[in-house]
Amino acid sequence: MAEERNRIRRIDTSNSDDEIRTGIRKSQNYHANFIEAIRVELEDEMAQVESRLNTWNKNRLLAHGVSLFQLKARSAGWMYGQRLLRLTLEGKGVLPSHRFKHGDIVLLSRSDPLGKDAIEAVVASRSRNSIRLAMGELPKGHRQGYWRLDRGANRIAHDRMRDALNSFLSDENSTELSTLLLGQVRDIQDAGETSHGIKGIRKNVSYDSNQLNEIQNNAVTNAMTHRLSLIQGPPGTGKTFTAVRILQGWVKNSSAPILAVAESNVAVDNILEGLLSLGINAVRLGQPFKVRESLRKATIDAKMENHRLRKDLDVILDLNEDLARKIPGMKGKDKGLAHRDLKRGWNDARRIEQQMKDDILDNAEVICATCIGSGHILLDGRRFPRVLIDEATQATEPATLIPIVRGCRQLVLVGDHKQLPPTVISTRAEEMGLNKSLFERLIELGVNSTMLVEQYRMHPCIAEFPSRQSYNGLLKNAVSKEMRLAPNGIIWPDFDNPVAFLPVEGGEVVSEDGHSRANPSEAGWVLQMLDSLLEGGDISTTDIGIISPYNGQVRAIHDLLESSGGMEKDGRWNGIEVRSVDGYQGREKEVIILSAVRSNPDGNVGFLDDSRRLNVALTRAKRGLIVIGDPKTLRNQRDWDFWLTWVEEKNLIGWHLLQM
């Protein structure tokens, strides 16, 4: 019977009403398309990994930064039940430039990452000299010999998206909301504004509206009552701030469990930080080493460490470990009885551990996780009638369904389809629509969104072009020029308008990995701008961000900083963040230096041909924006051409800076 309930509806529609028949056909097509898209995405990702590991030689793998060799391993203790393994070069020298970052899924092996003995692990942290991995158990003989490390593929995400798609269209989970999300209603806007119909909701519950502007208040009010709410938050308009206030209102007017998710760990942490600051009991799902260090106290693992049953669990674990050490020396009946007692002990430990987890989750007011993380077995059997998804435009639609199928009847999507779309590896999957978010599809279907328009981040001059180009000039400045004074250290073309374009021609090269692009000339100018800004004395290294659309340039700049003073705690450049445009989504800095990279006689802009990526890059800075690029090449892209024309009109070209 259970299997029958959860089957996808495949009904004979030959004698049915046309409207019903059309709806069922749409559902079946929806399911088939996305099932195939995520299969193709995983297939292409796996093929990419396997091809790389099978065909690339050691030098190419190192150049791409996707593998490390001749590593020594040492135990690095525990972190919330996970074993930590520290990898270094012999002699603990500086690791080669690489792309392993916090939270990455990796393969640890002696020599064959595709072999049966390869171990899947997660990067817990990295430094100049080492990488720490988290795993269930340390490999036997880990201190002997050498290890290699390779980037892996994420199969878990595929499995959870597939299961969510199957569940979303099952008879058991079919609701008014699922029909709405599929667009199978006569008036989609009216259907979205209909009451959620959740029982036990208190009406007219107050929330702290004094900290919200008028449109933010409207967004919160709609989210309290409507079945479906879309909130568009352009850069710096406080979309996460608004999302947290919605969650606060939900907590006040109901005891029903609430699920708050986002595509990335950074975005989830931002929500969590806001909830904790309001005194809300929020619990963070996910591996603690993927969570911001200051917020790890809110993870379920950390809460278990301080649970009232922790001592009982530790007593049982200590007794079991002591018994396990004695068993090899036992014989006959005593050995059999010891094995029985050991099994009972482990069963008791698991029972208490589950009791602790259930207790923590039962008492949580809001549970926070990534979209993929919300598919964790810990939440199986739990229903969440209210779901809020932040940065929803960065999540693929199947990923968005993972929290929705946990009983959602009231949904809030917060995002901005004018910023970065979901990241999709497979071109084939892109063509099947996997790179379009649920948020954007609903906008196209005619669902109205509430657009936040007051920006609190950028100097008015920095905000002027993005407002005009991406938001029809609707953005209003909640900060003044006086609140965002130009940083000292460089002579801005106009001190009242702290934007500077450095026209640097030439320098484009294929990066060392043979895949990306770099521009050593622009990297050199980045270094000079850094020097000048820091000499000004009113900003520090932690106030400066460096962005490039190309990972090759990110690595080139990173290597240049390492070689000219270092980025470690005692290094000259400690605190400066060098990231791709995608890595800066949702982030901000006092000053941003953007290196465009492309400079060629053919006018080939490649990866730069994306208005959303440019919008993100230009909107991260609060007080100063410096852009370095080749105007002749950049003018071959429509949005870059418009921006350069705007720069010329405002006399913001920094010719004089090139004479420094």
PDB file of C-alpha atoms in Angstrom, residues 90-183:
ATOM      1  CA  GLU A  90      56.972  15.964   3.990  1.00  0.00           C
ATOM      2  CA  GLY A  91      58.884  18.608   5.876  1.00  0.00           C
ATOM      3  CA  LYS A  92      55.637  20.626   6.150  1.00  0.00           C
ATOM      4  CA  GLY A  93      56.478  22.911   3.258  1.00  0.00           C
ATOM      5  CA  VAL A  94      53.997  25.144   1.432  1.00  0.00           C
ATOM      6  CA  LEU A  95      51.390  23.196  -0.547  1.00  0.00           C
ATOM      7  CA  PRO A  96      51.214  23.814  -4.308  1.00  0.00           C
ATOM      8  CA  SER A  97      48.436  26.127  -5.495  1.00  0.00           C
ATOM      9  CA  HIS A  98      45.173  24.155  -5.423  1.00  0.00           C
ATOM     10  CA  ARG A  99      41.359  24.439  -5.583  1.00  0.00           C
ATOM     11  CA  PHE A 100      40.441  22.455  -2.476  1.00  0.00           C
ATOM     12  CA  LYS A 101      38.244  24.567  -0.241  1.00  0.00           C
ATOM     13  CA  HIS A 102      36.201  24.274   2.915  1.00  0.00           C
ATOM     14  CA  GLY A 103      33.292  21.828   2.474  1.00  0.00           C
ATOM     15  CA  ASP A 104      34.529  20.188  -0.767  1.00  0.00           C
ATOM     16  CA  ILE A 105      33.909  16.463  -1.273  1.00  0.00           C
ATOM     17  CA  VAL A 106      37.274  14.804  -1.966  1.00  0.00           C
ATOM     18  CA  LEU A 107      38.806  11.402  -2.643  1.00  0.00           C
ATOM     19  CA  LEU A 108      41.735  10.210  -0.503  1.00  0.00           C
ATOM     20  CA  SER A 109      43.767   7.304  -1.852  1.00  0.00           C
ATOM     21  CA  ARG A 110      47.233   5.819  -2.001  1.00  0.00           C
ATOM     22  CA  SER A 111      47.443   5.930  -5.800  1.00  0.00           C
ATOM     23  CA  ASP A 112      44.048   5.170  -7.385  1.00  0.00           C
ATOM     24  CA  PRO A 113      41.188   7.593  -6.528  1.00  0.00           C
ATOM     25  CA  LEU A 114      38.777   5.500  -8.618  1.00  0.00           C
ATOM     26  CA  GLY A 115      39.723   2.253  -6.863  1.00  0.00           C
ATOM     27  CA  LYS A 116      37.669   0.449  -4.228  1.00  0.00           C
ATOM     28  CA  ASP A 117      40.021   1.533  -1.432  1.00  0.00           C
ATOM     29  CA  ALA A 118      39.569   5.254  -2.079  1.00  0.00           C
ATOM     30  CA  ILE A 119      38.005   7.129   0.843  1.00  0.00           C
ATOM     31  CA  GLU A 120      35.434   9.888   0.439  1.00  0.00           C
ATOM     32  CA  ALA A 121      35.953  12.776   2.841  1.00  0.00           C
ATOM     33  CA  VAL A 122      35.131  16.458   3.302  1.00  0.00           C
ATOM     34  CA  VAL A 123      37.585  19.361   3.559  1.00  0.00           C
ATOM     35  CA  ALA A 124      37.244  20.736   7.109  1.00  0.00           C
ATOM     36  CA  SER A 125      39.824  23.514   6.750  1.00  0.00           C
ATOM     37  CA  ARG A 126      42.905  24.546   4.785  1.00  0.00           C
ATOM     38  CA  SER A 127      45.998  26.606   5.359  1.00  0.00           C
ATOM     39  CA  ARG A 128      49.122  27.428   3.432  1.00  0.00           C
ATOM     40  CA  ASN A 129      50.844  24.269   4.662  1.00  0.00           C
ATOM     41  CA  SER A 130      48.054  21.759   5.284  1.00  0.00           C
ATOM     42  CA  ILE A 131      44.556  20.496   4.568  1.00  0.00           C
ATOM     43  CA  ARG A 132      42.344  18.933   7.242  1.00  0.00           C
ATOM     44  CA  LEU A 133      39.808  16.304   6.200  1.00  0.00           C
ATOM     45  CA  ALA A 134      36.782  15.088   8.144  1.00  0.00           C
ATOM     46  CA  MET A 135      35.680  11.444   7.887  1.00  0.00           C
ATOM     47  CA  GLY A 136      33.919   8.740   9.851  1.00  0.00           C
ATOM     48  CA  GLU A 137      37.036   6.684  10.652  1.00  0.00           C
ATOM     49  CA  LEU A 138      40.719   7.168   9.986  1.00  0.00           C
ATOM     50  CA  PRO A 139      42.186   4.807   7.376  1.00  0.00           C
ATOM     51  CA  LYS A 140      44.342   1.981   8.698  1.00  0.00           C
ATOM     52  CA  GLY A 141      48.027   2.756   8.659  1.00  0.00           C
ATOM     53  CA  HIS A 142      47.368   6.395   7.868  1.00  0.00           C
ATOM     54  CA  ARG A 143      50.763   7.485   9.237  1.00  0.00           C
ATOM     55  CA  GLN A 144      52.679   5.186   6.892  1.00  0.00           C
ATOM     56  CA  GLY A 145      53.539   6.000   3.304  1.00  0.00           C
ATOM     57  CA  TYR A 146      52.110   8.713   1.104  1.00  0.00           C
ATOM     58  CA  TRP A 147      48.622   9.794   0.075  1.00  0.00           C
ATOM     59  CA  ARG A 148      47.073  11.652  -2.826  1.00  0.00           C
ATOM     60  CA  LEU A 149      44.029  13.909  -2.740  1.00  0.00           C
ATOM     61  CA  ASP A 150      41.559  14.496  -5.608  1.00  0.00           C
ATOM     62  CA  ARG A 151      38.351  16.477  -6.078  1.00  0.00           C
ATOM     63  CA  GLY A 152      35.272  14.245  -6.193  1.00  0.00           C
ATOM     64  CA  ALA A 153      31.627  14.395  -7.331  1.00  0.00           C
ATOM     65  CA  ASN A 154      28.538  14.853  -5.151  1.00  0.00           C
ATOM     66  CA  ARG A 155      26.236  11.822  -5.569  1.00  0.00           C
ATOM     67  CA  ILE A 156      24.225  12.660  -2.440  1.00  0.00           C
ATOM     68  CA  ALA A 157      22.771  15.812  -4.006  1.00  0.00           C
ATOM     69  CA  HIS A 158      21.565  13.847  -7.050  1.00  0.00           C
ATOM     70  CA  ASP A 159      19.886  11.170  -4.920  1.00  0.00           C
ATOM     71  CA  ARG A 160      18.050  13.692  -2.749  1.00  0.00           C
ATOM     72  CA  MET A 161      16.826  15.730  -5.731  1.00  0.00           C
ATOM     73  CA  ARG A 162      15.549  12.549  -7.416  1.00  0.00           C
ATOM     74  CA  ASP A 163      13.710  11.468  -4.267  1.00  0.00           C
ATOM     75  CA  ALA A 164      12.195  14.958  -3.881  1.00  0.00           C
ATOM     76  CA  LEU A 165      10.891  14.930  -7.456  1.00  0.00           C
ATOM     77  CA  ASN A 166       9.256  11.544  -6.909  1.00  0.00           C
ATOM     78  CA  SER A 167       7.733  12.669  -3.634  1.00  0.00           C
ATOM     79  CA  PHE A 168       6.512  16.025  -5.013  1.00  0.00           C
ATOM     80  CA  LEU A 169       4.292  14.355  -7.580  1.00  0.00           C
ATOM     81  CA  SER A 170       3.066  11.483  -5.436  1.00  0.00           C
ATOM     82  CA  ASP A 171      -0.589  11.317  -4.462  1.00  0.00           C
ATOM     83  CA  GLU A 172       0.346  11.321  -0.789  1.00  0.00           C
ATOM     84  CA  ASN A 173       2.080  14.715  -0.998  1.00  0.00           C
ATOM     85  CA  SER A 174      -0.223  16.401  -3.484  1.00  0.00           C
ATOM     86  CA  THR A 175      -1.517  19.713  -2.047  1.00  0.00           C
ATOM     87  CA  GLU A 176      -2.908  23.019  -3.229  1.00  0.00           C
ATOM     88  CA  LEU A 177       0.650  24.348  -3.052  1.00  0.00           C
ATOM     89  CA  SER A 178       2.073  21.672  -5.361  1.00  0.00           C
ATOM     90  CA  THR A 179      -0.668  22.372  -7.915  1.00  0.00           C
ATOM     91  CA  LEU A 180       0.172  26.074  -7.670  1.00  0.00           C
ATOM     92  CA  LEU A 181       3.903  25.513  -8.144  1.00  0.00           C
ATOM     93  CA  LEU A 182       3.191  23.469 -11.260  1.00  0.00           C
ATOM     94  CA  GLY A 183       1.102  26.315 -12.655  1.00  0.00           C
TER      95      GLY A 183
END
